Coordinates of C-alpha atoms and ligand atoms in Angstrom, one line a residue:
M6 CA -12.9 -15.2 12.7
I7 CA -9.4 -15.9 12.1
L8 CA -9.3 -19.4 10.9
D9 CA -5.5 -19.6 9.8
H10 CA -2.5 -18.0 11.0
R11 CA 0.9 -18.6 9.4
P12 CA 3.7 -16.7 10.3
C13 CA 6.7 -17.0 7.9
Q14 CA 9.8 -15.2 7.2
D15 CA 11.2 -13.4 4.3
K16 CA 15.1 -13.6 4.5
K17 CA 15.9 -11.1 1.8
N18 CA 14.0 -8.2 3.4
N19 CA 14.5 -9.4 7.0
M20 CA 10.7 -9.4 7.7
K21 CA 8.4 -11.5 9.6
I22 CA 5.2 -12.0 8.0
F23 CA 1.9 -13.0 9.3
I24 CA -0.9 -14.1 6.9
Y25 CA -4.5 -14.3 8.4
S26 CA -7.1 -15.7 6.0
L27 CA -10.6 -16.5 6.3
Y28 CA -13.1 -18.1 4.0
F29 CA -16.1 -16.1 3.0
L30 CA -17.2 -17.5 -0.1
P31 CA -16.5 -21.0 -1.3
H32 CA -12.9 -21.3 -2.6
E33 CA -12.1 -17.8 -2.0
F34 CA -10.0 -16.4 0.8
L35 CA -9.8 -13.0 2.3
V36 CA -6.4 -12.3 3.5
F37 CA -4.7 -9.9 5.9
F38 CA -1.1 -9.4 5.6
I39 CA 0.8 -7.8 8.4
F40 CA 4.4 -7.4 7.8
C41 CA 6.9 -6.5 10.5
D42 CA 10.5 -6.4 10.0
L43 CA 12.7 -8.0 12.8
E44 CA 14.2 -4.8 13.9
G45 CA 10.6 -3.9 15.0
S46 CA 9.9 -1.0 12.8
Y47 CA 7.0 -1.7 10.4
Q48 CA 7.4 -1.9 6.5
R49 CA 4.9 -1.4 3.8
S50 CA 6.5 -3.5 1.4
F51 CA 3.5 -5.6 0.8
I52 CA 3.9 -5.4 -3.0
Y53 CA 6.7 -7.8 -2.6
F54 CA 4.3 -10.6 -2.5
E55 CA 1.9 -11.3 -5.2
I56 CA -0.5 -13.8 -3.9
V57 CA -2.8 -14.3 -7.0
Y58 CA -4.7 -17.1 -5.8
F59 CA -6.6 -14.9 -3.5
R60 CA -9.7 -13.0 -5.1
Y61 CA -9.3 -10.3 -2.5
S62 CA -7.1 -8.8 0.1
I63 CA -6.9 -6.3 2.7
W64 CA -3.6 -5.0 3.6
I65 CA -3.2 -3.4 7.0
D66 CA 0.3 -2.7 8.4
S67 CA 1.3 -3.6 11.8
K68 CA 0.5 -0.4 13.6
M69 CA -3.1 -0.7 12.7
R70 CA -6.1 -2.5 13.9
L71 CA -9.2 -3.3 11.7
Q72 CA -12.4 -2.2 13.4
T73 CA -14.8 -3.3 10.7
D74 CA -16.2 -6.3 9.3
P75 CA -14.0 -7.2 6.1
M76 CA -16.9 -7.8 4.1
L77 CA -18.3 -4.2 4.7
I78 CA -15.0 -3.0 3.8
L79 CA -14.8 -4.8 0.5
E80 CA -18.4 -3.4 -0.1
Y81 CA -17.5 -0.1 0.7
F82 CA -14.2 0.4 -1.0
L83 CA -14.5 -1.9 -3.9
W84 CA -18.0 -3.2 -4.9
R85 CA -19.9 -0.3 -4.4
K86 CA -17.3 2.0 -6.4
K87 CA -16.9 -0.8 -9.0
S88 CA -13.0 -0.4 -8.2
E89 CA -10.3 -3.0 -8.0
Y90 CA -7.7 -1.2 -6.0
A91 CA -8.3 1.2 -3.1
I92 CA -5.8 3.2 -1.2
S93 CA -6.2 6.4 0.8
N94 CA -4.6 9.7 -0.1
H95 CA -2.0 11.2 2.5
Y96 CA -3.8 13.4 5.0
D97 CA -1.5 16.2 4.1
R98 CA 0.9 15.8 1.1
H99 CA -0.4 15.5 -2.4
C100 CA 2.6 16.2 -4.5
V101 CA 5.7 14.0 -5.0
W102 CA 7.7 17.2 -4.6
E103 CA 6.6 17.6 -1.2
E104 CA 7.2 14.1 -0.4
V105 CA 10.7 14.3 -1.5
D106 CA 11.2 17.1 0.7
Q107 CA 9.8 15.4 3.8
N108 CA 11.7 12.2 3.1
K109 CA 14.9 14.1 3.2
R110 CA 14.0 16.4 6.1
L111 CA 13.1 13.3 8.1
N112 CA 16.2 11.4 6.7
K113 CA 14.1 8.6 5.7
Y114 CA 16.4 7.4 3.1
N115 CA 19.8 8.1 1.5
H116 CA 19.4 11.6 0.1
S117 CA 21.2 10.9 -3.1
A118 CA 19.3 7.7 -3.8
I119 CA 16.0 9.7 -3.5
D120 CA 17.5 12.4 -6.0
E121 CA 18.4 9.7 -8.4
Q122 CA 14.9 8.2 -8.3
F123 CA 13.1 11.6 -8.4
Q124 CA 15.4 12.9 -11.2
Y125 CA 14.4 9.7 -13.2
Y126 CA 10.7 10.1 -12.7
Q127 CA 10.9 13.8 -14.0
S128 CA 12.8 12.7 -17.0
D129 CA 10.1 10.1 -17.8
G130 CA 7.4 12.7 -17.4
L131 CA 6.2 13.1 -13.9
V132 CA 5.1 16.6 -13.3
K133 CA 3.8 18.3 -10.1
F134 CA 0.4 17.5 -8.9
N135 CA -2.1 20.2 -9.9
E136 CA -4.8 20.4 -7.4
S137 CA -7.0 22.8 -9.5
D138 CA -6.9 20.4 -12.6
S139 CA -10.3 18.5 -12.5
S140 CA -8.9 16.0 -15.2
A141 CA -5.9 15.1 -13.0
P142 CA -5.4 11.3 -13.2
L143 CA -5.5 10.9 -9.5
P144 CA -7.2 12.7 -6.7
S145 CA -3.7 12.9 -5.1
Y146 CA 0.0 11.9 -6.0
V147 CA 0.9 10.6 -2.6
P148 CA -0.8 7.8 -1.0
E149 CA -1.1 6.6 2.7
G150 CA -0.1 3.0 2.2
S151 CA -1.0 1.5 5.5
F152 CA -4.5 0.3 4.5
I153 CA -5.0 -1.1 1.0
V154 CA -8.1 -3.0 -0.4
R155 CA -7.6 -5.0 -3.4
A156 CA -9.5 -7.1 -6.0
H157 CA -6.7 -9.4 -7.4
T158 CA -7.7 -8.6 -11.1
P159 CA -5.2 -8.8 -13.8
M160 CA -4.6 -5.0 -13.8
S161 CA -4.4 -4.5 -10.2
N162 CA -1.7 -7.6 -10.1
L163 CA 0.1 -5.6 -12.8
F164 CA -0.1 -2.5 -10.8
S165 CA 1.4 -4.0 -7.8
C166 CA 4.0 -5.9 -9.8
L167 CA 5.1 -2.5 -11.6
W168 CA 5.0 -0.7 -8.1
F169 CA 7.3 -3.5 -6.8
N170 CA 9.8 -3.0 -9.7
E171 CA 10.2 0.8 -8.5
V172 CA 10.8 -0.2 -4.9
D173 CA 13.3 -2.8 -6.0
R174 CA 15.0 -0.5 -8.5
F175 CA 15.1 2.6 -6.5
T176 CA 14.3 3.5 -2.7
S177 CA 11.8 1.4 -0.6
R178 CA 9.9 4.7 -0.1
D179 CA 6.8 3.5 -1.8
Q180 CA 5.0 6.9 -1.5
L181 CA 7.7 8.2 -4.0
S182 CA 6.9 5.8 -6.6
F183 CA 3.2 5.5 -6.6
A184 CA 2.1 8.2 -8.8
Y185 CA 4.8 7.3 -11.4
T186 CA 3.6 3.9 -11.4
F187 CA 0.1 4.6 -11.8
L188 CA 1.0 6.9 -14.8
K189 CA 3.5 4.4 -16.2
L190 CA 0.6 1.8 -16.1
R191 CA -1.9 4.0 -17.7
R192 CA 0.7 4.9 -20.4
M193 CA 1.6 1.2 -21.0
N194 CA -2.2 0.2 -21.3
P195 CA -4.1 2.9 -22.8
G196 CA -7.0 0.8 -23.7
K197 CA -7.4 -1.2 -20.6
P198 CA -9.4 0.2 -17.8
F199 CA -8.1 0.2 -14.4
S200 CA -10.5 1.3 -11.6
L201 CA -8.4 2.7 -8.8
N202 CA -10.2 4.3 -5.9
M203 CA -8.2 6.7 -4.2
F204 CA -10.3 7.7 -1.0
K205 CA -9.9 10.1 1.5
D206 CA -7.7 9.5 4.6
C207 CA -10.5 10.2 7.1
E208 CA -12.5 7.1 5.5
R209 CA -9.5 4.9 6.1
R210 CA -9.6 6.1 9.7
A211 CA -13.2 5.1 10.2
M212 CA -12.3 1.7 9.3
A213 CA -8.9 1.0 10.7
K214 CA -7.4 2.5 13.8
I215 CA -3.8 3.4 14.2
F216 CA -2.0 2.1 17.2
H217 CA 1.6 3.2 18.0
H218 CA 3.9 0.7 16.9
R219 CA 5.6 -1.5 19.4
V220 CA 8.3 -4.2 19.1
E221 CA 6.8 -7.4 17.7
N222 CA 6.0 -9.7 20.6
T223 CA 6.8 -13.0 19.2
S224 CA 5.3 -14.9 22.2
S225 CA 1.7 -13.6 21.0
P226 CA 1.8 -13.0 17.3
G227 CA -1.8 -12.6 16.8
T228 CA -2.3 -9.6 19.1
S229 CA -2.1 -6.9 16.5
T230 CA -5.3 -7.9 14.4
I231 CA -8.5 -8.3 16.1
L232 CA -11.5 -8.5 13.7
Ligands
LIG28 C1 23.8 6.7 -1.1 O1 23.2 6.4 -2.6 C2 24.2 6.5 -3.5 C3 23.5 6.5 -4.9 O2 22.7 5.5 -4.7 C4 25.3 5.5 -3.3 O3 26.5 5.7 -4.1 C5 26.0 5.8 -1.8 O4 26.8 4.8 -1.5 C6 24.9 5.6 -0.8 N1 25.4 6.0 0.5 C7 25.2 5.2 1.6 C8 25.8 5.8 2.8 O5 24.5 4.2 1.6
LIG29 C1 -3.6 23.6 -13.1 O1 -4.9 23.3 -13.6 C2 -5.5 24.3 -14.2 C3 -6.9 24.0 -14.5 O2 -6.6 23.1 -15.5 C4 -4.7 25.2 -15.2 O3 -5.3 26.4 -15.4 C5 -3.4 25.7 -14.5 O4 -2.6 26.2 -15.6 C6 -2.7 24.3 -14.1 N1 -1.4 24.6 -13.4 C7 -0.2 24.3 -13.8 C8 1.0 24.9 -13.0 O5 0.0 23.6 -14.6
LIG30 C1 4.3 -10.6 25.1 O1 3.0 -11.2 25.2 C2 2.9 -12.1 26.3 C3 1.6 -13.0 26.4 O2 0.4 -12.1 25.9 C4 3.0 -11.2 27.7 O3 3.0 -12.1 28.8 C5 4.4 -10.5 27.6 O4 4.2 -9.6 28.8 C6 4.3 -9.6 26.4 N1 5.7 -9.0 26.3 C7 6.0 -7.8 25.9 C8 7.3 -7.4 25.9 O5 5.1 -7.2 25.7

């Protein structure tokens, strides 16, 4: 099924990128991105790359392997729900406050940089996630970004662009900036619908299996994706 395979390198972020594309409608591509940085640890910074000429994309990171037909994935996560952006919630954490604690506990990033980002978000209106509020703007404020399904609509492109701005301006911990970005997008575009499908982590597990990350094997770059 893989027709095209183009490894390229992003010097700024020291990442090696693999793009897998496949035709499924005339003039349209379905794309898989797998980004691996050269140190061997995976990076979810898919939002660095805005490839607008694709109609749909499925992002899976390098520790995962798709086990479902990509057409079924688009149908299940986007078309059936009439959504343009689908991402799963985190299996455990739903509040940015918890995510901040966890990032610090595991030393994922410079603590003062995390504090700076977090304080800015609070000053700009981010509040704790309230699980019992049925009118909450999202089912969770913490995503699991290893599997993202997108239709490349103007609003989904704008969301990705704003998310990238946060990752670029503050820390690269994209789980910290997701909810803020979403709320900011809604605030900036009150009249424009944006259909984001935040699904449950178990649904993601049914579609893509997580494999333990291994050091990228350059002699066989295609091994991490098998359709
Ligand atoms: C941590 O972040 C702060 C604030 O952004 C910065 O001033 C400091 O140099 C950083 N420390 C390290 C070790 O990178
Ligand atoms: C959470 O939402 C519920 C239902 O809307 C509300 O009664 C409660 O006060 C909220 N809790 C906080 C801490 O805002
Ligand atoms: C990398 O892939 C090649 C070809 O499949 C294999 O022979 C080799 O053992 C692999 N190396 C590592 C370090 O996994």
